[in-house]
XYZ file of N, CA and C in Angstrom:
384
model
N 31.160 -0.186 -0.546
C 30.046 -0.819 -0.299
C 29.220 0.213 0.603
N 27.743 1.181 -0.216
C 26.986 1.577 1.107
C 26.374 1.003 2.403
N 26.772 1.728 3.141
C 26.454 1.068 4.604
C 24.823 0.913 4.872
N 24.563 0.019 6.077
C 22.645 -0.227 6.361
C 22.297 0.791 5.694
N 22.504 1.939 6.415
C 21.542 3.501 7.333
C 21.674 3.526 5.947
N 22.076 3.557 4.720
C 21.845 4.740 3.702
C 21.701 3.716 2.526
N 21.421 2.021 3.181
C 20.819 1.413 1.998
C 19.592 1.534 2.483
N 19.396 1.287 3.050
C 17.410 1.864 4.547
C 17.095 2.281 3.659
N 17.710 4.586 3.985
C 16.816 5.077 2.956
C 16.659 4.492 1.487
N 17.841 4.159 0.718
C 17.711 4.071 -1.434
C 16.669 2.872 -0.802
N 16.348 2.210 -0.314
C 14.883 1.207 0.217
C 13.487 1.393 0.230
N 12.954 2.931 1.047
C 12.181 3.330 1.665
C 12.251 4.701 0.164
N 12.879 4.951 -0.103
C 12.823 6.043 -1.211
C 12.403 5.782 -2.562
N 12.762 4.127 -2.570
C 12.852 3.624 -4.435
C 11.238 4.252 -4.892
N 10.805 4.864 -6.033
C 9.571 4.418 -6.672
C 9.213 6.831 -6.460
N 9.982 6.491 -5.164
C 8.891 7.858 -4.795
C 9.277 8.757 -5.390
N 8.225 10.272 -5.256
C 8.742 11.012 -6.097
C 8.880 12.241 -5.729
N 10.144 13.668 -4.573
C 9.040 14.009 -4.414
C 7.889 15.600 -5.421
N 7.488 15.342 -4.303
C 5.949 16.095 -5.910
C 6.315 17.912 -5.673
N 7.451 18.644 -5.094
C 7.430 19.781 -5.561
C 7.650 20.413 -6.736
N 6.994 21.120 -7.888
C 7.905 21.070 -9.471
C 7.563 19.783 -9.508
N 8.610 18.563 -11.123
C 8.121 18.051 -11.573
C 7.850 17.062 -10.860
N 9.015 16.751 -9.573
C 8.362 15.288 -9.138
C 9.834 14.558 -9.476
N 11.169 15.489 -8.733
C 12.357 14.970 -9.229
C 13.023 13.061 -7.401
N 13.147 12.427 -8.659
C 13.497 10.768 -7.279
C 14.204 11.763 -6.572
N 14.472 10.307 -5.408
C 15.478 10.505 -4.821
C 16.410 9.882 -4.191
N 17.713 10.699 -4.415
C 18.713 9.881 -4.186
C 19.762 9.553 -2.632
N 20.204 8.386 -2.503
C 20.402 8.537 -1.397
C 22.584 8.616 -0.866
N 22.804 8.649 -0.273
C 24.376 9.174 -0.766
C 25.242 9.319 0.743
N 26.189 8.697 1.499
C 26.932 8.862 2.202
C 28.202 10.143 1.910
N 28.876 10.878 2.396
C 29.924 11.289 2.987
C 30.648 11.127 3.922
N 31.996 11.208 3.441
C 33.366 10.526 4.885
C 33.121 11.768 5.784
N 33.533 11.188 6.991
C 33.893 12.359 7.808
C 33.477 12.137 8.922
N 34.392 12.896 10.164
C 32.950 12.692 11.418
C 33.185 14.481 11.948
N 32.892 14.423 13.075
C 33.307 16.012 14.101
C 32.601 16.231 13.767
N 31.735 17.349 13.889
C 31.665 18.574 13.846
C 29.766 18.340 13.619
N 29.124 19.279 13.986
C 27.363 18.542 12.608
C 27.140 19.913 11.791
N 26.187 19.404 11.354
C 25.466 19.836 9.962
C 25.562 21.223 9.567
N 25.439 21.555 8.855
C 25.239 23.481 8.970
C 24.698 24.222 7.279
N 23.940 24.653 6.537
C 24.085 24.749 5.761
C 25.348 25.569 4.232
N 26.169 25.581 5.772
C 27.904 25.793 4.332
C 27.807 25.194 4.641
N 27.599 24.300 5.788
C 28.768 23.248 5.562
C 28.505 21.602 3.825
N 27.073 21.700 4.170
C 25.752 21.096 3.265
C 26.231 21.672 1.386
N 26.394 22.384 1.436
C 27.067 24.056 0.321
C 28.324 23.448 -0.090
N 28.745 23.123 0.526
C 30.076 22.546 -0.126
C 30.481 21.099 -0.304
N 29.963 20.164 0.965
C 29.737 19.171 0.854
C 29.462 18.540 -0.891
N 28.868 19.450 -1.106
C 27.262 19.499 -1.938
C 28.009 19.751 -3.106
N 29.227 19.858 -4.036
C 30.175 20.888 -4.529
C 29.197 22.738 -5.466
N 28.571 22.759 -4.127
C 27.418 23.871 -5.522
C 28.469 25.256 -4.507
N 28.340 26.821 -6.102
C 29.186 27.562 -5.620
C 28.617 27.873 -4.245
N 29.677 29.151 -3.139
C 29.648 29.180 -1.794
C 28.296 31.273 -1.828
N 28.454 31.062 -3.600
C 27.492 32.421 -3.204
C 25.621 32.085 -3.492
N 25.757 30.511 -3.897
C 24.341 29.827 -3.827
C 23.941 29.867 -2.262
N 23.067 30.705 -2.431
C 22.204 30.709 -1.537
C 21.365 29.189 -0.624
N 21.061 29.261 0.763
C 21.641 28.108 1.366
C 19.698 28.472 3.252
N 19.203 27.685 2.482
C 18.709 27.876 4.487
C 18.219 26.284 4.348
N 18.711 26.176 5.384
C 18.075 25.170 7.023
C 16.191 25.132 7.986
N 16.335 23.771 7.452
C 15.076 23.279 8.182
C 15.196 22.346 8.362
N 14.383 22.102 10.099
C 14.101 20.625 10.766
C 13.711 19.473 9.899
N 13.981 18.877 10.394
C 13.852 16.797 9.988
C 11.673 17.340 9.841
N 11.507 17.742 11.101
C 10.157 17.285 11.207
C 8.725 18.641 10.296
N 9.734 19.774 10.290
C 9.491 20.666 9.064
C 9.435 20.208 7.706
N 9.556 20.367 7.823
C 10.060 19.816 5.949
C 9.673 18.083 5.899
N 9.052 17.589 7.096
C 8.241 16.609 6.452
C 7.282 16.003 6.527
N 6.339 17.177 7.597
C 5.206 17.856 7.990
C 4.545 17.583 6.954
N 4.153 18.444 5.871
C 3.468 18.676 4.875
C 3.613 17.140 4.347
N 4.273 16.565 3.601
C 4.534 15.109 3.358
C 3.988 14.437 3.727
N 4.275 14.126 5.260
C 3.293 12.941 5.944
C 1.686 13.639 6.279
N 0.963 14.428 5.162
C -0.213 14.693 5.788
C -1.260 13.891 4.617
N -2.380 13.283 5.291
C -3.258 12.436 4.015
C -4.021 13.912 3.405
N -4.034 13.607 1.744
C -4.790 14.019 1.055
C -5.870 12.880 0.425
N -6.515 13.572 0.715
C -7.683 13.290 0.138
C -7.814 12.461 -0.825
N -7.117 13.218 -2.299
C -6.932 11.938 -3.258
C -5.617 10.794 -3.155
N -4.800 11.033 -2.543
C -3.849 9.753 -2.951
C -2.569 9.361 -1.018
N -3.576 9.552 -0.346
C -3.576 8.212 0.922
C -1.862 7.565 1.090
N -1.721 6.837 -0.262
C -0.195 5.885 -0.187
C 1.270 7.120 -0.190
N 1.119 7.744 -0.765
C 2.145 8.571 -1.261
C 2.879 8.953 0.025
N 1.571 9.570 1.252
C 2.224 10.276 2.311
C 2.839 9.574 3.283
N 1.583 8.329 3.011
C 2.222 6.958 3.896
C 3.522 6.662 3.866
N 3.681 6.828 2.836
C 5.430 5.906 2.495
C 6.117 6.931 2.820
N 5.854 8.513 3.031
C 6.835 9.447 3.103
C 6.636 9.773 5.468
N 5.275 9.009 5.500
C 5.759 8.866 6.968
C 6.883 7.564 7.131
N 7.366 6.643 6.504
C 7.970 5.288 6.289
C 9.212 6.204 5.970
N 9.563 7.505 5.212
C 10.355 7.535 4.998
C 11.179 8.929 6.588
N 10.540 9.276 6.921
C 11.233 10.497 8.233
C 10.676 9.027 9.295
N 10.174 8.299 9.456
C 10.699 7.245 10.271
C 12.269 6.588 10.130
N 12.534 5.941 9.341
C 13.767 5.974 9.355
C 14.582 7.019 9.609
N 14.109 8.232 8.826
C 15.648 9.294 9.157
C 15.543 10.072 10.877
N 14.662 9.643 11.133
C 14.674 10.068 12.372
C 14.883 9.336 13.178
N 15.517 7.543 13.233
C 15.622 6.692 13.952
C 17.007 6.013 13.396
N 17.243 6.360 11.433
C 18.680 6.378 12.281
C 19.654 6.773 11.530
N 19.061 8.625 11.564
C 19.817 9.815 11.937
C 20.673 10.118 12.606
N 21.636 10.200 13.348
C 21.321 11.295 14.708
C 21.483 12.782 13.335
N 21.505 13.136 14.579
C 21.468 15.497 14.016
C 21.072 15.892 13.216
N 19.878 14.880 12.417
C 19.291 15.191 11.028
C 18.964 16.521 10.501
N 19.100 17.354 9.614
C 18.198 18.206 9.177
C 18.466 18.398 7.176
N 17.758 19.911 7.107
C 17.415 19.040 6.048
C 17.522 21.121 5.384
N 18.473 20.593 3.951
C 19.838 22.016 3.703
C 18.634 21.897 2.703
N 18.356 23.778 2.014
C 17.881 23.807 1.026
C 18.916 24.474 0.407
N 19.155 24.419 -0.754
C 20.944 24.681 -1.987
C 20.070 25.431 -3.087
N 19.966 26.553 -3.750
C 19.529 26.981 -4.442
C 18.562 27.950 -4.267
N 18.536 28.540 -5.661
C 16.648 29.117 -6.086
C 16.380 28.730 -7.168
N 14.599 28.616 -7.242
C 14.257 28.633 -8.464
C 14.438 26.792 -8.889
N 15.990 26.335 -9.332
C 15.296 24.559 -9.526
C 16.372 24.415 -8.073
N 16.001 24.088 -6.873
C 16.488 23.749 -6.004
C 17.011 22.420 -5.385
N 18.573 21.483 -4.579
C 19.273 20.600 -4.246
C 18.108 20.796 -2.818
N 17.343 19.657 -2.797
C 17.036 18.858 -1.343
C 17.675 18.461 -0.721
N 18.605 18.586 0.781
C 19.502 17.506 1.060
C 18.933 17.198 2.718
N 18.600 15.680 2.908
C 17.719 15.675 3.968
C 19.712 14.633 4.390
N 20.230 15.401 5.098
C 21.649 14.945 6.096
C 21.942 14.427 7.640
N 22.399 13.256 7.653
C 22.730 13.005 9.677
C 23.929 12.365 9.317
N 24.007 11.792 10.329
C 24.707 10.798 10.943
C 24.085 9.568 11.279
N 24.718 8.386 9.900
C 24.787 7.299 10.497
C 25.498 6.022 11.841
N 25.103 5.229 12.657
C 25.116 4.774 13.423
C 26.867 4.027 13.570
N 27.163 4.468 12.405
C 28.621 4.174 12.075
C 29.357 4.891 11.548
N 29.276 6.247 12.472
C 29.863 7.970 12.600
C 29.270 7.863 11.042
N 28.901 8.179 10.100
C 29.774 8.654 8.370
C 28.653 9.732 8.368
N 28.012 10.431 7.733
C 26.949 11.906 7.013
C 26.732 10.633 5.674
N 25.616 10.904 6.297
C 25.025 9.695 5.254
C 23.130 10.991 5.197
N 22.280 10.041 3.890
C 21.424 10.611 3.904
C 20.785 10.885 2.300
N 19.880 12.054 1.888
C 18.550 12.134 0.766
C 19.175 12.737 0.093
N 19.200 13.166 -1.411
C 18.673 14.045 -1.679
C 17.867 13.988 -2.994
N 16.877 15.463 -3.238
C 16.315 15.400 -3.952
C 16.471 16.973 -5.615
N 15.536 17.090 -6.015
C 15.677 18.380 -6.825
C 14.152 19.102 -6.367
N 13.672 20.883 -6.324
C 12.703 20.749 -6.190
C 12.859 22.050 -7.612
N 11.506 23.081 -7.537
C 11.193 23.863 -8.871
C 10.816 23.786 -7.528
N 10.824 25.598 -7.465
C 10.390 26.242 -6.828
C 9.338 27.236 -7.146
N 8.353 27.760 -7.598
C 7.829 28.172 -8.455
C 8.347 30.402 -8.628
């Protein structure tokens, strides 16, 4: 059974597409284990990516800032991203964003739940 935090993350991203590239869905996940802090190498291993695949880290604020900005054509999507970002900030400690890959990139938003699990969201982006 998923933790309350993971269920909340799933709920706030239901039907929400990541706008980079094709528009992939978000998936909530949990990883067992405790100790340490997440970093790109750790996320790459936990996500079962090869060691040779590039990975880079962003802060939660850097990642969500452009997604939260209102656009003239659509204000509903940025409003939803503000809810997602608030849920991440409130319910995941030590949260970071890690992009793994080149071209077709897996994006992880990961942090520690109040229960001590590692949890977060992942999606796919297609970089130009």
